PDB file of C-alpha atoms in Angstrom:
ATOM      1  CA  MET E  14      71.968  16.752-101.406  1.00  0.00           C
ATOM      2  CA  ASP E  15      70.173  15.493 -98.340  1.00  0.00           C
ATOM      3  CA  GLN E  16      73.079  16.468 -96.107  1.00  0.00           C
ATOM      4  CA  LYS E  17      73.234  20.041 -97.394  1.00  0.00           C
ATOM      5  CA  PHE E  18      69.496  20.522 -96.934  1.00  0.00           C
ATOM      6  CA  LEU E  19      69.681  19.390 -93.338  1.00  0.00           C
ATOM      7  CA  VAL E  20      72.583  21.716 -92.566  1.00  0.00           C
ATOM      8  CA  LEU E  21      70.861  24.751 -94.077  1.00  0.00           C
ATOM      9  CA  LEU E  22      67.686  23.953 -92.204  1.00  0.00           C
ATOM     10  CA  ALA E  23      69.535  23.698 -88.905  1.00  0.00           C
ATOM     11  CA  LEU E  24      71.345  26.965 -89.565  1.00  0.00           C
ATOM     12  CA  GLY E  25      68.129  28.751 -90.283  1.00  0.00           C
ATOM     13  CA  LEU E  26      66.525  27.578 -87.042  1.00  0.00           C
ATOM     14  CA  LEU E  27      69.571  28.464 -85.013  1.00  0.00           C
ATOM     15  CA  VAL E  28      69.742  31.929 -86.497  1.00  0.00           C
ATOM     16  CA  CYS E  29      66.086  32.542 -85.726  1.00  0.00           C
ATOM     17  CA  LEU E  30      66.325  31.358 -82.139  1.00  0.00           C
ATOM     18  CA  SER E  31      69.704  32.625 -80.936  1.00  0.00           C
ATOM     19  CA  LEU E  32      70.802  35.097 -83.594  1.00  0.00           C
ATOM     20  CA  PRO E  33      74.507  33.966 -83.915  1.00  0.00           C
ATOM     21  CA  PRO E  34      76.968  35.969 -86.064  1.00  0.00           C
ATOM     22  CA  VAL E  35      76.699  35.251 -89.773  1.00  0.00           C
ATOM     23  CA  CYS E  36      80.377  34.550 -90.154  1.00  0.00           C
ATOM     24  CA  GLY E  37      80.270  31.869 -87.463  1.00  0.00           C
ATOM     25  CA  ALA E  38      77.335  30.229 -89.204  1.00  0.00           C
ATOM     26  CA  GLN E  39      79.245  30.059 -92.473  1.00  0.00           C
ATOM     27  CA  ASP E  40      82.305  28.537 -90.765  1.00  0.00           C
ATOM     28  CA  GLY E  41      80.096  25.933 -89.120  1.00  0.00           C
ATOM     29  CA  LEU E  42      78.593  25.086 -92.497  1.00  0.00           C
ATOM     30  CA  GLN E  43      82.005  24.455 -94.057  1.00  0.00           C
ATOM     31  CA  ASP E  44      83.118  22.279 -91.125  1.00  0.00           C
ATOM     32  CA  VAL E  45      80.041  20.094 -91.453  1.00  0.00           C
ATOM     33  CA  MET E  46      80.594  19.577 -95.183  1.00  0.00           C
ATOM     34  CA  GLU E  47      84.195  18.531 -94.645  1.00  0.00           C
ATOM     35  CA  GLU E  48      83.550  16.146 -91.793  1.00  0.00           C
ATOM     36  CA  GLY E  49      81.041  14.085 -93.746  1.00  0.00           C
ATOM     37  CA  LEU E  50      78.327  11.724 -92.562  1.00  0.00           C
ATOM     38  CA  GLU E  51      79.700  11.365 -89.081  1.00  0.00           C
ATOM     39  CA  GLU E  52      78.700  14.927 -88.308  1.00  0.00           C
ATOM     40  CA  GLU E  53      75.265  14.412 -89.833  1.00  0.00           C
ATOM     41  CA  MET E  54      74.030  12.827 -86.609  1.00  0.00           C
ATOM     42  CA  ASP E  55      75.299  15.832 -84.640  1.00  0.00           C
ATOM     43  CA  VAL E  56      73.503  18.176 -86.980  1.00  0.00           C
ATOM     44  CA  GLU E  57      70.294  16.190 -86.713  1.00  0.00           C
ATOM     45  CA  ASP E  58      70.612  16.139 -82.934  1.00  0.00           C
ATOM     46  CA  GLU E  59      71.171  19.901 -82.969  1.00  0.00           C
ATOM     47  CA  LEU E  60      68.203  20.266 -85.255  1.00  0.00           C
ATOM     48  CA  ASP E  61      66.029  18.239 -82.905  1.00  0.00           C
ATOM     49  CA  LEU E  62      67.204  20.314 -79.950  1.00  0.00           C
ATOM     50  CA  GLY E  63      66.592  23.527 -81.828  1.00  0.00           C
ATOM     51  CA  LEU E  64      63.081  22.466 -82.780  1.00  0.00           C
ATOM     52  CA  ALA E  65      62.353  21.353 -79.226  1.00  0.00           C
ATOM     53  CA  ALA E  66      63.642  24.631 -77.828  1.00  0.00           C
ATOM     54  CA  GLY E  67      61.549  26.514 -80.333  1.00  0.00           C
ATOM     55  CA  GLU E  68      58.402  24.625 -79.331  1.00  0.00           C
ATOM     56  CA  GLU E  69      59.037  25.224 -75.612  1.00  0.00           C
ATOM     57  CA  GLU E  70      59.546  28.966 -76.109  1.00  0.00           C
ATOM     58  CA  GLU E  71      56.412  29.190 -78.210  1.00  0.00           C
ATOM     59  CA  GLU E  72      54.410  27.392 -75.495  1.00  0.00           C
ATOM     60  CA  MET E  73      55.832  29.684 -72.824  1.00  0.00           C
ATOM     61  CA  MET E  74      54.942  32.748 -74.877  1.00  0.00           C
ATOM     62  CA  GLU E  75      51.420  31.450 -75.360  1.00  0.00           C
ATOM     63  CA  GLY E  76      51.085  30.750 -71.629  1.00  0.00           C
ATOM     64  CA  ASP E  77      52.316  34.228 -70.715  1.00  0.00           C
ATOM     65  CA  ALA E  78      49.852  35.765 -73.113  1.00  0.00           C
ATOM     66  CA  GLN E  79      46.975  33.874 -71.502  1.00  0.00           C
ATOM     67  CA  GLU E  80      48.007  34.807 -67.940  1.00  0.00           C
ATOM     68  CA  GLU E  81      48.223  38.567 -68.627  1.00  0.00           C
ATOM     69  CA  ALA E  82      45.303  40.433 -66.968  1.00  0.00           C
ATOM     70  CA  PRO E  83      43.230  42.734 -69.136  1.00  0.00           C
ATOM     71  CA  ALA E  84      44.251  46.365 -68.913  1.00  0.00           C
ATOM     72  CA  GLU E  85      42.090  48.435 -66.536  1.00  0.00           C
ATOM     73  CA  PRO E  86      40.196  51.349 -68.043  1.00  0.00           C
ATOM     74  CA  LYS E  87      41.920  54.682 -67.525  1.00  0.00           C
ATOM     75  CA  THR E  88      40.258  57.152 -65.137  1.00  0.00           C
ATOM     76  CA  PRO E  89      39.470  60.414 -66.891  1.00  0.00           C
ATOM     77  CA  PRO E  90      41.393  63.397 -65.513  1.00  0.00           C
ATOM     78  CA  ILE E  91      39.653  65.502 -62.857  1.00  0.00           C
ATOM     79  CA  PRO E  92      38.618  68.843 -64.321  1.00  0.00           C
ATOM     80  CA  LYS E  93      40.377  71.833 -62.802  1.00  0.00           C
ATOM     81  CA  VAL E  94      38.098  74.077 -60.745  1.00  0.00           C
ATOM     82  CA  THR E  95      38.813  77.782 -60.883  1.00  0.00           C
ATOM     83  CA  TYR E  96      37.848  79.751 -57.779  1.00  0.00           C
ATOM     84  CA  LYS E  97      35.981  83.002 -58.265  1.00  0.00           C
ATOM     85  CA  ALA E  98      35.419  85.380 -55.386  1.00  0.00           C
ATOM     86  CA  PRO E  99      31.711  85.755 -54.543  1.00  0.00           C
ATOM     87  CA  GLU E 100      30.075  89.040 -55.442  1.00  0.00           C
ATOM     88  CA  PRO E 101      27.394  90.583 -53.200  1.00  0.00           C
ATOM     89  CA  MET E 102      23.916  90.717 -54.696  1.00  0.00           C
ATOM     90  CA  GLY E 103      20.780  92.577 -53.683  1.00  0.00           C
ATOM     91  CA  GLU E 104      20.367  94.768 -50.623  1.00  0.00           C
ATOM     92  CA  HIS E 105      23.145  94.169 -48.111  1.00  0.00           C
ATOM     93  CA  PHE E 106      24.782  95.966 -45.200  1.00  0.00           C
ATOM     94  CA  ILE E 107      28.273  94.447 -45.403  1.00  0.00           C
ATOM     95  CA  ALA E 108      30.015  91.849 -47.574  1.00  0.00           C
ATOM     96  CA  GLU E 109      33.593  90.624 -47.153  1.00  0.00           C
ATOM     97  CA  SER E 110      35.284  87.540 -48.639  1.00  0.00           C
ATOM     98  CA  PHE E 111      38.896  88.584 -47.787  1.00  0.00           C
ATOM     99  CA  ASP E 112      39.936  87.266 -51.202  1.00  0.00           C
ATOM    100  CA  ARG E 113      41.642  90.598 -51.922  1.00  0.00           C
ATOM    101  CA  GLY E 114      44.239  89.601 -49.333  1.00  0.00           C
ATOM    102  CA  THR E 115      44.008  92.861 -47.376  1.00  0.00           C
ATOM    103  CA  LEU E 116      42.315  94.174 -44.232  1.00  0.00           C
ATOM    104  CA  ASP E 117      41.276  97.485 -45.767  1.00  0.00           C
ATOM    105  CA  GLY E 118      38.188  98.822 -44.025  1.00  0.00           C
ATOM    106  CA  TRP E 119      38.761  96.767 -40.863  1.00  0.00           C
ATOM    107  CA  VAL E 120      39.840  98.267 -37.523  1.00  0.00           C
ATOM    108  CA  MET E 121      41.973  96.221 -35.124  1.00  0.00           C
ATOM    109  CA  SER E 122      41.350  96.999 -31.476  1.00  0.00           C
ATOM    110  CA  SER E 123      44.158  98.419 -29.368  1.00  0.00           C
ATOM    111  CA  ALA E 124      42.192  98.420 -26.117  1.00  0.00           C
ATOM    112  CA  LYS E 125      42.889  96.511 -22.925  1.00  0.00           C
ATOM    113  CA  LYS E 126      40.576  93.988 -21.347  1.00  0.00           C
ATOM    114  CA  GLU E 127      39.405  94.847 -17.866  1.00  0.00           C
ATOM    115  CA  GLU E 128      40.015  92.508 -14.928  1.00  0.00           C
ATOM    116  CA  ALA E 129      42.793  90.625 -16.728  1.00  0.00           C
ATOM    117  CA  ASP E 130      46.497  90.155 -16.057  1.00  0.00           C
ATOM    118  CA  GLU E 131      48.652  92.881 -17.561  1.00  0.00           C
ATOM    119  CA  ASP E 132      50.571  90.515 -19.839  1.00  0.00           C
ATOM    120  CA  ILE E 133      47.390  89.283 -21.537  1.00  0.00           C
ATOM    121  CA  ALA E 134      45.056  92.251 -21.051  1.00  0.00           C
ATOM    122  CA  LYS E 135      45.815  94.016 -24.316  1.00  0.00           C
ATOM    123  CA  TYR E 136      44.020  93.118 -27.526  1.00  0.00           C
ATOM    124  CA  ASP E 137      47.263  92.662 -29.443  1.00  0.00           C
ATOM    125  CA  GLY E 138      46.607  89.363 -31.204  1.00  0.00           C
ATOM    126  CA  LYS E 139      47.711  89.408 -34.842  1.00  0.00           C
ATOM    127  CA  TRP E 140      45.188  89.157 -37.692  1.00  0.00           C
ATOM    128  CA  VAL E 141      46.197  88.089 -41.210  1.00  0.00           C
ATOM    129  CA  VAL E 142      44.505  87.009 -44.413  1.00  0.00           C
ATOM    130  CA  GLU E 143      45.561  83.554 -45.642  1.00  0.00           C
ATOM    131  CA  GLU E 144      44.365  80.698 -47.787  1.00  0.00           C
ATOM    132  CA  MET E 145      42.823  77.780 -45.916  1.00  0.00           C
ATOM    133  CA  LYS E 146      45.231  74.913 -45.327  1.00  0.00           C
ATOM    134  CA  ASP E 147      42.758  72.225 -46.337  1.00  0.00           C
ATOM    135  CA  SER E 148      41.232  74.152 -49.244  1.00  0.00           C
ATOM    136  CA  LYS E 149      41.643  72.784 -52.759  1.00  0.00           C
ATOM    137  CA  LEU E 150      40.693  76.105 -54.322  1.00  0.00           C
ATOM    138  CA  ALA E 151      43.582  78.465 -54.909  1.00  0.00           C
ATOM    139  CA  GLY E 152      42.610  82.003 -54.012  1.00  0.00           C
ATOM    140  CA  ASP E 153      39.934  81.088 -51.434  1.00  0.00           C
ATOM    141  CA  LYS E 154      41.107  83.151 -48.461  1.00  0.00           C
ATOM    142  CA  GLY E 155      39.895  83.981 -44.980  1.00  0.00           C
ATOM    143  CA  LEU E 156      40.628  85.978 -41.838  1.00  0.00           C
ATOM    144  CA  VAL E 157      43.018  84.094 -39.526  1.00  0.00           C
ATOM    145  CA  LEU E 158      43.974  84.596 -35.860  1.00  0.00           C
ATOM    146  CA  LYS E 159      47.739  84.046 -35.754  1.00  0.00           C
ATOM    147  CA  THR E 160      48.786  84.625 -32.124  1.00  0.00           C
ATOM    148  CA  ARG E 161      48.249  81.938 -29.505  1.00  0.00           C
ATOM    149  CA  ALA E 162      46.973  82.856 -26.019  1.00  0.00           C
ATOM    150  CA  LYS E 163      46.177  86.446 -27.005  1.00  0.00           C
ATOM    151  CA  HIS E 164      43.012  88.522 -27.155  1.00  0.00           C
ATOM    152  CA  HIS E 165      41.899  89.379 -30.682  1.00  0.00           C
ATOM    153  CA  ALA E 166      39.283  91.966 -31.679  1.00  0.00           C
ATOM    154  CA  ILE E 167      38.558  93.403 -35.113  1.00  0.00           C
ATOM    155  CA  SER E 168      35.524  95.240 -36.462  1.00  0.00           C
ATOM    156  CA  ALA E 169      34.128  97.091 -39.461  1.00  0.00           C
ATOM    157  CA  GLN E 170      31.326  99.577 -39.962  1.00  0.00           C
ATOM    158  CA  LEU E 171      28.155  98.531 -41.781  1.00  0.00           C
ATOM    159  CA  LEU E 172      27.266 100.467 -44.899  1.00  0.00           C
ATOM    160  CA  ARG E 173      24.328 101.815 -42.869  1.00  0.00           C
ATOM    161  CA  PRO E 174      22.722 100.929 -39.520  1.00  0.00           C
ATOM    162  CA  PHE E 175      20.169  98.121 -39.459  1.00  0.00           C
ATOM    163  CA  VAL E 176      16.873  98.995 -37.791  1.00  0.00           C
ATOM    164  CA  PHE E 177      15.076  96.086 -36.149  1.00  0.00           C
ATOM    165  CA  ASP E 178      11.464  96.447 -37.238  1.00  0.00           C
ATOM    166  CA  SER E 179       9.540  93.949 -39.359  1.00  0.00           C
ATOM    167  CA  LYS E 180      12.397  92.681 -41.539  1.00  0.00           C
ATOM    168  CA  PRO E 181      14.673  89.814 -40.450  1.00  0.00           C
ATOM    169  CA  LEU E 182      18.433  90.279 -40.314  1.00  0.00           C
ATOM    170  CA  ILE E 183      20.445  87.494 -41.969  1.00  0.00           C
ATOM    171  CA  ILE E 184      24.131  87.072 -41.134  1.00  0.00           C
ATOM    172  CA  GLN E 185      25.986  84.323 -42.996  1.00  0.00           C
ATOM    173  CA  TYR E 186      29.620  83.366 -42.548  1.00  0.00           C
ATOM    174  CA  GLU E 187      31.929  80.352 -42.772  1.00  0.00           C
ATOM    175  CA  VAL E 188      34.284  79.159 -40.021  1.00  0.00           C
ATOM    176  CA  ASN E 189      37.286  76.877 -40.546  1.00  0.00           C
ATOM    177  CA  PHE E 190      39.840  76.115 -37.822  1.00  0.00           C
ATOM    178  CA  GLN E 191      43.308  76.079 -39.383  1.00  0.00           C
ATOM    179  CA  SER E 192      44.875  74.254 -36.411  1.00  0.00           C
ATOM    180  CA  GLY E 193      41.872  73.262 -34.315  1.00  0.00           C
ATOM    181  CA  LEU E 194      40.510  74.959 -31.188  1.00  0.00           C
ATOM    182  CA  ASP E 195      42.240  74.175 -27.884  1.00  0.00           C
ATOM    183  CA  CYS E 196      40.746  76.646 -25.432  1.00  0.00           C
ATOM    184  CA  GLY E 197      38.965  79.883 -26.179  1.00  0.00           C
ATOM    185  CA  GLY E 198      35.928  81.444 -27.760  1.00  0.00           C
ATOM    186  CA  ALA E 199      35.091  82.940 -31.128  1.00  0.00           C
ATOM    187  CA  TYR E 200      32.192  85.347 -31.515  1.00  0.00           C
ATOM    188  CA  VAL E 201      30.563  87.512 -34.144  1.00  0.00           C
ATOM    189  CA  LYS E 202      28.773  90.481 -32.596  1.00  0.00           C
ATOM    190  CA  LEU E 203      26.395  93.033 -34.042  1.00  0.00           C
ATOM    191  CA  LEU E 204      27.408  96.169 -32.158  1.00  0.00           C
ATOM    192  CA  THR E 205      24.833  98.658 -30.949  1.00  0.00           C
ATOM    193  CA  GLN E 206      24.982 102.103 -32.504  1.00  0.00           C
ATOM    194  CA  THR E 207      25.919 104.515 -29.709  1.00  0.00           C
ATOM    195  CA  PRO E 208      27.273 108.096 -29.799  1.00  0.00           C
ATOM    196  CA  ASP E 209      30.573 107.052 -28.204  1.00  0.00           C
ATOM    197  CA  LEU E 210      31.191 103.899 -30.292  1.00  0.00           C
ATOM    198  CA  ASP E 211      34.935 103.669 -31.033  1.00  0.00           C
ATOM    199  CA  LEU E 212      36.022 100.609 -32.996  1.00  0.00           C
ATOM    200  CA  ASP E 213      39.644 101.164 -31.963  1.00  0.00           C
ATOM    201  CA  GLN E 214      38.534 100.534 -28.358  1.00  0.00           C
ATOM    202  CA  PHE E 215      36.378  97.492 -29.132  1.00  0.00           C
ATOM    203  CA  THR E 216      36.377  95.091 -26.137  1.00  0.00           C
ATOM    204  CA  ASP E 217      34.151  92.470 -24.573  1.00  0.00           C
ATOM    205  CA  LYS E 218      32.371  95.315 -22.736  1.00  0.00           C
ATOM    206  CA  THR E 219      31.372  97.173 -25.919  1.00  0.00           C
ATOM    207  CA  PRO E 220      27.545  97.259 -26.126  1.00  0.00           C
ATOM    208  CA  TYR E 221      26.146  94.868 -28.695  1.00  0.00           C
ATOM    209  CA  THR E 222      22.646  94.066 -29.878  1.00  0.00           C
ATOM    210  CA  ILE E 223      23.124  90.345 -30.351  1.00  0.00           C
ATOM    211  CA  MET E 224      25.955  87.828 -30.472  1.00  0.00           C
ATOM    212  CA  PHE E 225      25.949  85.178 -33.181  1.00  0.00           C
ATOM    213  CA  GLY E 226      27.260  81.648 -33.468  1.00  0.00           C
ATOM    214  CA  PRO E 227      27.473  79.451 -36.596  1.00  0.00           C
ATOM    215  CA  ASP E 228      24.140  79.026 -38.374  1.00  0.00           C
ATOM    216  CA  LYS E 229      21.804  80.557 -35.813  1.00  0.00           C
ATOM    217  CA  LEU E 230      18.579  82.122 -37.040  1.00  0.00           C
ATOM    218  CA  LEU E 231      16.418  84.585 -35.085  1.00  0.00           C
ATOM    219  CA  ASN E 232      13.099  85.829 -36.484  1.00  0.00           C
ATOM    220  CA  PRO E 233      11.359  89.153 -35.769  1.00  0.00           C
ATOM    221  CA  ASP E 234       8.790  87.347 -33.585  1.00  0.00           C
ATOM    222  CA  ASN E 235      11.634  86.144 -31.293  1.00  0.00           C
ATOM    223  CA  THR E 236      11.511  82.546 -32.556  1.00  0.00           C
ATOM    224  CA  PHE E 237      14.858  80.963 -33.373  1.00  0.00           C
ATOM    225  CA  GLU E 238      16.361  78.028 -35.248  1.00  0.00           C
ATOM    226  CA  VAL E 239      19.793  76.404 -34.989  1.00  0.00           C
ATOM    227  CA  LEU E 240      20.931  74.647 -38.144  1.00  0.00           C
ATOM    228  CA  VAL E 241      23.823  72.240 -38.747  1.00  0.00           C
ATOM    229  CA  ASP E 242      24.525  71.491 -42.416  1.00  0.00           C
ATOM    230  CA  GLN E 243      21.185  73.062 -43.352  1.00  0.00           C
ATOM    231  CA  THR E 244      19.304  70.742 -40.950  1.00  0.00           C
ATOM    232  CA  VAL E 245      17.333  72.224 -38.036  1.00  0.00           C
ATOM    233  CA  VAL E 246      18.646  70.698 -34.792  1.00  0.00           C
ATOM    234  CA  ASN E 247      16.945  73.076 -32.358  1.00  0.00           C
ATOM    235  CA  SER E 248      14.159  75.649 -32.511  1.00  0.00           C
ATOM    236  CA  GLY E 249      11.823  77.531 -30.211  1.00  0.00           C
ATOM    237  CA  SER E 250      11.076  80.962 -28.790  1.00  0.00           C
ATOM    238  CA  LEU E 251      13.396  83.214 -26.847  1.00  0.00           C
ATOM    239  CA  LEU E 252      10.469  84.337 -24.707  1.00  0.00           C
ATOM    240  CA  SER E 253       9.057  80.950 -23.695  1.00  0.00           C
ATOM    241  CA  ASP E 254      11.615  78.205 -24.417  1.00  0.00           C
ATOM    242  CA  MET E 255      14.814  79.559 -22.875  1.00  0.00           C
ATOM    243  CA  THR E 256      16.062  78.757 -19.368  1.00  0.00           C
ATOM    244  CA  PRO E 257      16.821  81.226 -17.936  1.00  0.00           C
ATOM    245  CA  ALA E 258      14.485  83.419 -19.980  1.00  0.00           C
ATOM    246  CA  VAL E 259      15.883  86.143 -22.195  1.00  0.00           C
ATOM    247  CA  ASN E 260      13.407  88.553 -20.561  1.00  0.00           C
ATOM    248  CA  PRO E 261      13.405  87.620 -16.859  1.00  0.00           C
ATOM    249  CA  ALA E 262      10.137  87.819 -14.933  1.00  0.00           C
ATOM    250  CA  ALA E 263       9.370  90.974 -12.973  1.00  0.00           C
ATOM    251  CA  GLU E 264       8.926  88.837  -9.857  1.00  0.00           C
ATOM    252  CA  ILE E 265      10.521  85.498  -9.074  1.00  0.00           C
ATOM    253  CA  GLU E 266       9.023  83.008  -6.637  1.00  0.00           C
ATOM    254  CA  ASP E 267      11.132  82.308  -3.590  1.00  0.00           C
ATOM    255  CA  PRO E 268      10.863  78.558  -2.918  1.00  0.00           C
ATOM    256  CA  ASP E 269      12.171  79.063   0.632  1.00  0.00           C
ATOM    257  CA  ASP E 270       9.690  81.802   1.538  1.00  0.00           C
ATOM    258  CA  GLN E 271       7.360  81.011   4.483  1.00  0.00           C
ATOM    259  CA  LYS E 272       4.215  82.779   5.763  1.00  0.00           C
ATOM    260  CA  PRO E 273       4.750  84.494   9.113  1.00  0.00           C
ATOM    261  CA  GLU E 274       2.973  82.923  12.052  1.00  0.00           C
ATOM    262  CA  ASP E 275       0.987  86.146  12.772  1.00  0.00           C
ATOM    263  CA  TRP E 276      -0.125  86.588   9.163  1.00  0.00           C
ATOM    264  CA  ASP E 277      -3.622  88.162   8.889  1.00  0.00           C
ATOM    265  CA  GLU E 278      -5.662  86.279   6.261  1.00  0.00           C
ATOM    266  CA  ARG E 279      -8.208  89.113   5.800  1.00  0.00           C
ATOM    267  CA  PRO E 280      -8.004  90.534   2.244  1.00  0.00           C
ATOM    268  CA  LYS E 281      -8.719  94.061   3.476  1.00  0.00           C
ATOM    269  CA  ILE E 282      -7.986  95.583   6.868  1.00  0.00           C
ATOM    270  CA  GLN E 283      -9.510  98.761   8.262  1.00  0.00           C
ATOM    271  CA  ASP E 284      -7.076 101.546   8.968  1.00  0.00           C
ATOM    272  CA  PRO E 285      -8.025 102.878  12.404  1.00  0.00           C
ATOM    273  CA  ALA E 286      -5.933 105.980  11.826  1.00  0.00           C
ATOM    274  CA  ALA E 287      -7.642 106.894   8.546  1.00  0.00           C
ATOM    275  CA  ALA E 288      -9.475 110.277   8.560  1.00  0.00           C
ATOM    276  CA  LYS E 289     -12.083 111.597   6.124  1.00  0.00           C
ATOM    277  CA  PRO E 290     -10.897 114.619   4.101  1.00  0.00           C
ATOM    278  CA  GLU E 291     -12.354 117.957   5.171  1.00  0.00           C
ATOM    279  CA  ASP E 292     -13.984 118.579   1.751  1.00  0.00           C
ATOM    280  CA  TRP E 293     -15.607 115.167   1.594  1.00  0.00           C
ATOM    281  CA  ASP E 294     -19.156 115.469   0.163  1.00  0.00           C
ATOM    282  CA  GLU E 295     -21.445 112.914   1.693  1.00  0.00           C
ATOM    283  CA  ASP E 296     -24.252 113.831  -0.743  1.00  0.00           C
ATOM    284  CA  ALA E 297     -22.193 113.367  -3.922  1.00  0.00           C
ATOM    285  CA  PRO E 298     -23.355 110.545  -6.225  1.00  0.00           C
ATOM    286  CA  ALA E 299     -21.311 107.374  -6.440  1.00  0.00           C
ATOM    287  CA  GLN E 300     -20.611 108.120 -10.137  1.00  0.00           C
ATOM    288  CA  ILE E 301     -20.207 111.577 -11.632  1.00  0.00           C
ATOM    289  CA  ALA E 302     -20.929 112.269 -15.307  1.00  0.00           C
ATOM    290  CA  ASP E 303     -18.107 113.663 -17.430  1.00  0.00           C
ATOM    291  CA  GLU E 304     -19.377 116.924 -18.848  1.00  0.00           C
ATOM    292  CA  ASP E 305     -16.675 116.950 -21.544  1.00  0.00           C
ATOM    293  CA  ALA E 306     -17.446 113.445 -22.854  1.00  0.00           C
ATOM    294  CA  VAL E 307     -18.537 113.239 -26.529  1.00  0.00           C
ATOM    295  CA  LYS E 308     -20.536 110.361 -28.019  1.00  0.00           C
ATOM    296  CA  PRO E 309     -18.459 108.509 -30.689  1.00  0.00           C
ATOM    297  CA  ASP E 310     -19.548 108.626 -34.321  1.00  0.00           C
ATOM    298  CA  GLY E 311     -21.675 105.623 -35.243  1.00  0.00           C
ATOM    299  CA  TRP E 312     -22.940 105.097 -31.718  1.00  0.00           C
ATOM    300  CA  LEU E 313     -25.999 102.828 -31.733  1.00  0.00           C
ATOM    301  CA  ASP E 314     -28.486 104.507 -29.406  1.00  0.00           C
ATOM    302  CA  ASP E 315     -31.096 101.746 -29.786  1.00  0.00           C
ATOM    303  CA  GLU E 316     -28.755  98.899 -28.830  1.00  0.00           C
ATOM    304  CA  PRO E 317     -29.469  97.260 -25.467  1.00  0.00           C
ATOM    305  CA  GLU E 318     -27.020  97.897 -22.678  1.00  0.00           C
ATOM    306  CA  TYR E 319     -26.177  94.203 -22.438  1.00  0.00           C
ATOM    307  CA  ILE E 320     -26.216  91.610 -25.251  1.00  0.00           C
ATOM    308  CA  GLY E 321     -26.763  87.965 -24.424  1.00  0.00           C
ATOM    309  CA  ASP E 322     -24.323  85.272 -25.536  1.00  0.00           C
ATOM    310  CA  PRO E 323     -26.337  82.728 -27.588  1.00  0.00           C
ATOM    311  CA  GLU E 324     -23.668  80.063 -27.050  1.00  0.00           C
ATOM    312  CA  ALA E 325     -23.560  80.455 -23.280  1.00  0.00           C
ATOM    313  CA  VAL E 326     -24.458  77.324 -21.291  1.00  0.00           C
ATOM    314  CA  LYS E 327     -25.567  77.354 -17.655  1.00  0.00           C
ATOM    315  CA  PRO E 328     -23.076  75.453 -15.471  1.00  0.00           C
ATOM    316  CA  GLU E 329     -24.272  72.154 -14.009  1.00  0.00           C
ATOM    317  CA  ASP E 330     -23.752  73.377 -10.442  1.00  0.00           C
ATOM    318  CA  TRP E 331     -25.580  76.697 -11.047  1.00  0.00           C
TER     319      TRP E 331
END
């Protein structure tokens, strides 16, 4: 009875640990019963080994469970942003996002640039509408210059001319270099309305009212501001803070000019050749009254000819 119990116990542990075939386990059970007590020691040894192996695997499983790092929290998915083309609002003179993917309403110049080599004189650079390479918004498009080392010129008419009076003109646009800028210039010009203005012949010589760069602001009083990322980095007046001045002086001092050696310092010099006119009246008064003059309405006849300044102070060296 003791022998059978030990054999069944060993078989159960072996099946749980190594999952042997059932038929093999039954054959092993019969062999043990036939061999008698001599095999009992082998069964007990196998039982001890099976128990020891079971304890080691349990300890290893416990150790692995303790060493596992806690799972990191999952990052929520980034919401998808849908691009919507901007719509013009309020009073405006032109609005273009190029999100339609066409150049309808725009005129590409076919003129030639003066004083340039024949192979590069023509404004034949290609213009296309494409999505920005670095943009994450599908459908956000822009006007792209596609031809290297070529002159490009394109223009469009305003809905109506802008008259510079008391209202400021605001021009807003975005610039993104698809492949960087190696050598060249990019300008946005407000063309001057002239009778012979032909957009098909738009060149660098076409008259313009003002030329704009990114984020430049000019006010009606001729003050300006230059902004980078909505921060003012420069400001001043076109009339007093620009060198050279936007409106040059009527006369410019010559730093190398020298007074002639025979210069006459007298402020006035008699003209010895001057002759008195034949109808000169020696008896005429120094001032002649205007017979057609009319006294203004509200004229104060009783007011003194001169009015003293109550805040006037006599100079110390008077």
